[in-house]
PDB file of C-alpha atoms and ligand atoms in Angstrom:
ATOM      1  CA  ASN A  99      31.625   3.570   2.432  1.00 93.00           C
ATOM      2  CA  ILE A 100      29.877   1.038  -0.374  1.00 98.00           C
ATOM      3  CA  PHE A 101      27.338   3.576  -1.813  1.00 98.00           C
ATOM      4  CA  GLN A 102      30.718   6.000  -3.185  1.00 98.00           C
ATOM      5  CA  LYS A 103      32.247   2.298  -4.992  1.00 98.00           C
ATOM      6  CA  ILE A 104      29.133   1.579  -6.042  1.00 98.00           C
ATOM      7  CA  ILE A 105      28.382   5.173  -7.700  1.00 98.00           C
ATOM      8  CA  ASN A 106      32.578   4.902  -8.564  1.00 98.00           C
ATOM      9  CA  LYS A 107      31.400   1.600 -10.686  1.00 97.00           C
ATOM     10  CA  GLU A 108      34.002   0.105  -8.151  1.00 98.00           C
ATOM     11  CA  ILE A 109      31.549  -2.698  -6.908  1.00 97.00           C
ATOM     12  CA  PRO A 110      28.675  -4.043  -9.193  1.00 98.00           C
ATOM     13  CA  ALA A 111      24.859  -2.806  -8.558  1.00 98.00           C
ATOM     14  CA  ASN A 112      21.748  -3.434 -10.542  1.00 98.00           C
ATOM     15  CA  ILE A 113      21.349   0.235 -11.908  1.00 98.00           C
ATOM     16  CA  ILE A 114      17.934   1.502 -12.570  1.00 98.00           C
ATOM     17  CA  TYR A 115      18.451   5.628 -13.515  1.00 98.00           C
ATOM     18  CA  GLU A 116      21.798   8.084 -13.491  1.00 98.00           C
ATOM     19  CA  ASP A 117      21.904  11.783 -13.763  1.00 98.00           C
ATOM     20  CA  LYS A 118      24.711  14.268 -12.765  1.00 98.00           C
ATOM     21  CA  LEU A 119      22.707  13.924  -8.804  1.00 98.00           C
ATOM     22  CA  ALA A 120      21.671  11.401  -8.360  1.00 98.00           C
ATOM     23  CA  LEU A 121      21.983   7.637  -8.471  1.00 98.00           C
ATOM     24  CA  VAL A 122      19.104   4.790  -8.467  1.00 98.00           C
ATOM     25  CA  PHE A 123      19.608   1.396  -7.796  1.00 98.00           C
ATOM     26  CA  ASP A 124      18.365  -1.468  -6.724  1.00 98.00           C
ATOM     27  CA  ASP A 125      18.640  -2.819  -2.542  1.00 98.00           C
ATOM     28  CA  ILE A 126      21.048  -5.820  -2.345  1.00 98.00           C
ATOM     29  CA  SER A 127      18.492  -7.495   0.402  1.00 98.00           C
ATOM     30  CA  PRO A 128      14.939  -6.345  -0.234  1.00 98.00           C
ATOM     31  CA  GLN A 129      12.697  -5.663   1.411  1.00 98.00           C
ATOM     32  CA  ALA A 130       9.819  -5.479  -0.681  1.00 98.00           C
ATOM     33  CA  PRO A 131       9.402  -6.729  -4.323  1.00 98.00           C
ATOM     34  CA  VAL A 132      10.743  -3.660  -5.558  1.00 98.00           C
ATOM     35  CA  HIS A 133      13.118  -2.173  -3.710  1.00 98.00           C
ATOM     36  CA  MET A 134      15.241   0.663  -4.649  1.00 98.00           C
ATOM     37  CA  LEU A 135      17.802   3.157  -3.373  1.00 99.00           C
ATOM     38  CA  VAL A 136      17.920   7.062  -4.691  1.00 99.00           C
ATOM     39  CA  ILE A 137      21.545   8.035  -3.589  1.00 98.00           C
ATOM     40  CA  PRO A 138      22.790  11.537  -3.712  1.00 98.00           C
ATOM     41  CA  LYS A 139      26.269  11.602  -6.043  1.00 98.00           C
ATOM     42  CA  LYS A 140      27.570  14.603  -3.473  1.00 98.00           C
ATOM     43  CA  ASN A 141      28.861  12.211   0.563  1.00 97.00           C
ATOM     44  CA  ILE A 142      26.032  13.685   2.245  1.00 98.00           C
ATOM     45  CA  SER A 143      26.686  10.806   5.256  1.00 98.00           C
ATOM     46  CA  LYS A 144      23.216  11.559   6.717  1.00 98.00           C
ATOM     47  CA  LEU A 145      20.270  13.718   6.367  1.00 98.00           C
ATOM     48  CA  SER A 146      20.923  15.514   9.531  1.00 98.00           C
ATOM     49  CA  ASP A 147      24.035  16.281   7.980  1.00 98.00           C
ATOM     50  CA  CYS A 148      22.860  18.352   5.181  1.00 98.00           C
ATOM     51  CA  GLU A 149      22.945  21.960   5.376  1.00 97.00           C
ATOM     52  CA  LYS A 150      20.361  24.757   2.991  1.00 98.00           C
ATOM     53  CA  LYS A 151      23.118  24.617  -0.105  1.00 98.00           C
ATOM     54  CA  ASP A 152      21.453  21.132  -0.148  1.00 98.00           C
ATOM     55  CA  SER A 153      18.148  22.057  -0.630  1.00 98.00           C
ATOM     56  CA  GLU A 154      18.447  21.339  -4.652  1.00 98.00           C
ATOM     57  CA  ILE A 155      20.133  18.234  -4.170  1.00 98.00           C
ATOM     58  CA  LEU A 156      17.708  17.355  -1.438  1.00 98.00           C
ATOM     59  CA  SER A 157      14.745  18.333  -3.636  1.00 98.00           C
ATOM     60  CA  HIS A 158      15.798  16.606  -7.185  1.00 98.00           C
ATOM     61  CA  LEU A 159      16.199  13.568  -4.905  1.00 98.00           C
ATOM     62  CA  LEU A 160      11.882  13.570  -4.048  1.00 98.00           C
ATOM     63  CA  LEU A 161      11.853  14.255  -7.834  1.00 98.00           C
ATOM     64  CA  VAL A 162      14.153  11.651  -8.906  1.00 98.00           C
ATOM     65  CA  VAL A 163      11.599   9.197  -6.176  1.00 98.00           C
ATOM     66  CA  LYS A 164       8.820  10.627  -9.127  1.00 98.00           C
ATOM     67  CA  ILE A 165      10.210   9.590 -12.205  1.00 97.00           C
ATOM     68  CA  ILE A 166      11.522   6.284 -11.465  1.00 98.00           C
ATOM     69  CA  THR A 167       8.299   6.028 -10.112  1.00 98.00           C
ATOM     70  CA  ASP A 168       6.525   6.894 -12.601  1.00 98.00           C
ATOM     71  CA  LYS A 169       8.580   5.342 -15.107  1.00 98.00           C
ATOM     72  CA  LEU A 170       7.892   1.394 -13.680  1.00 97.00           C
ATOM     73  CA  GLY A 171       4.445   2.685 -13.458  1.00 98.00           C
ATOM     74  CA  ILE A 172       4.475   2.306  -9.823  1.00 98.00           C
ATOM     75  CA  SER A 173       1.581   4.172  -8.121  1.00 97.00           C
ATOM     76  CA  ASP A 174       1.317   3.141  -4.614  1.00 98.00           C
ATOM     77  CA  TYR A 175       5.272   2.954  -2.258  1.00 98.00           C
ATOM     78  CA  ARG A 176       6.662   3.722   0.335  1.00 98.00           C
ATOM     79  CA  VAL A 177      10.128   6.229   1.589  1.00 98.00           C
ATOM     80  CA  VAL A 178      11.628   5.934   4.023  1.00 98.00           C
ATOM     81  CA  ILE A 179      14.923   7.948   4.916  1.00 98.00           C
ATOM     82  CA  ASN A 180      16.876   6.024   8.281  1.00 98.00           C
ATOM     83  CA  ASN A 181      18.425   9.100   9.460  1.00 98.00           C
ATOM     84  CA  GLY A 182      21.169   7.545  12.735  1.00 98.00           C
ATOM     85  CA  SER A 183      21.863   4.343  13.388  1.00 98.00           C
ATOM     86  CA  GLU A 184      18.755   4.204  16.283  1.00 97.00           C
ATOM     87  CA  ALA A 185      16.194   4.231  13.484  1.00 97.00           C
ATOM     88  CA  GLY A 186      17.818   1.794  11.151  1.00 96.00           C
ATOM     89  CA  GLN A 187      20.713   3.862   8.967  1.00 98.00           C
ATOM     90  CA  THR A 188      23.744   1.290   8.101  1.00 98.00           C
ATOM     91  CA  VAL A 189      25.267   3.110   5.555  1.00 98.00           C
ATOM     92  CA  PHE A 190      26.132   6.115   5.947  1.00 98.00           C
ATOM     93  CA  HIS A 191      26.335   7.516   2.884  1.00 98.00           C
ATOM     94  CA  LEU A 192      21.780   9.497   2.356  1.00 98.00           C
ATOM     95  CA  HIS A 193      19.525   7.417   0.662  1.00 98.00           C
ATOM     96  CA  LEU A 194      16.127   6.869   0.497  1.00 99.00           C
ATOM     97  CA  HIS A 195      14.437   3.196  -0.305  1.00 98.00           C
ATOM     98  CA  ILE A 196      11.246   2.602  -2.333  1.00 98.00           C
ATOM     99  CA  LEU A 197       9.052   0.248  -2.014  1.00 98.00           C
ATOM    100  CA  ALA A 198       6.789  -1.151  -3.339  1.00 98.00           C
ATOM    101  CA  GLY A 199       4.873  -3.941  -4.572  1.00 98.00           C
ATOM    102  CA  ARG A 200       3.381  -5.207  -1.619  1.00 98.00           C
ATOM    103  CA  ASN A 201       1.156  -3.811   1.539  1.00 97.00           C
ATOM    104  CA  PHE A 202       2.786  -2.156   4.231  1.00 97.00           C
ATOM    105  CA  GLY A 203       2.107  -1.121   7.812  1.00 96.00           C
ATOM    106  CA  TRP A 204       1.461   1.501  10.009  1.00 96.00           C
ATOM    107  CA  PRO A 205       3.388   2.137  12.114  1.00 94.00           C
ATOM    108  CA  PRO A 206       6.436   0.611  10.278  1.00 91.00           C
ATOM    109  CA  GLY A 207       8.796  -1.173  13.143  1.00 81.00           C
TER     110      GLY A 207
HETATM  111  P1  LIG B 524      20.048   1.380   5.967  1.00 61.42           P
HETATM  112  O1  LIG B 524      20.118   0.285   6.342  1.00 61.42           O
HETATM  113  O2  LIG B 524      21.148   2.173   5.698  1.00 61.42           O
HETATM  114  O3  LIG B 524      18.610   3.157   6.088  1.00 61.42           O
HETATM  115  O4  LIG B 524      20.148   1.060   4.202  1.00 61.42           O
HETATM  116  C1  LIG B 524      21.108   0.469   4.195  1.00 61.42           C
HETATM  117  C2  LIG B 524      20.200  -0.087   2.791  1.00 61.42           C
HETATM  118  O5  LIG B 524      21.728  -0.986   2.049  1.00 61.42           O
HETATM  119  C3  LIG B 524      20.413  -1.838   3.120  1.00 61.42           C
HETATM  120  O6  LIG B 524      18.684  -2.228   2.930  1.00 61.42           O
HETATM  121  C4  LIG B 524      21.292  -3.182   2.893  1.00 61.42           C
HETATM  122  O7  LIG B 524      20.637  -4.065   2.215  1.00 61.42           O
HETATM  123  C5  LIG B 524      21.790  -1.598   1.418  1.00 61.42           C
HETATM  124  N1  LIG B 524      23.189  -2.206   0.981  1.00 61.42           N
HETATM  125  C6  LIG B 524      23.811  -2.380   1.545  1.00 61.42           C
HETATM  126  N2  LIG B 524      24.864  -2.943   1.351  1.00 61.42           N
HETATM  127  C7  LIG B 524      25.189  -2.686  -0.542  1.00 61.42           C
HETATM  128  C8  LIG B 524      25.384  -3.068  -1.249  1.00 61.42           C
HETATM  129  O8  LIG B 524      26.700  -3.605  -1.746  1.00 61.42           O
HETATM  130  N3  LIG B 524      24.661  -2.906  -2.305  1.00 61.42           N
HETATM  131  C9  LIG B 524      23.742  -2.379  -2.773  1.00 61.42           C
HETATM  132  N4  LIG B 524      22.875  -2.769  -3.632  1.00 61.42           N
HETATM  133  N5  LIG B 524      22.213  -2.610  -1.362  1.00 61.42           N
HETATM  134  C10 LIG B 524      23.173  -2.482  -0.261  1.00 61.42           C
END
């Protein structure tokens, strides 16, 4: 999938943060002034495929959201995971959207 190619540096992305378990980069089609994607380096296609053994990765992804938003001085933001095509998932490699820089409505569309 396309995100595996970004992890492997086979296609370019504006990488914001990288560590052993995770990668953060700007979304190519931003839906807000700030729109980044946080992904595990492990190939997990969606949240519902996760197992108990993935708990370290899953908690790490949320911690990365906190680290990155702190670093960028972003206090108000929305984190979204689309799970499955009916929920809007188009890339089948688990990712958290971080959206910020504008007001967001609720419920989401
Ligand atoms: P989903 O719809 O699966 O929740 O989110 C996939 C996201 O990946 C979309 O917001 C889309 O704009 C983004 N995206 C798709 N292809 C690429 C790409 O090649 N590079 C980057 N940086 N983002 C991508």
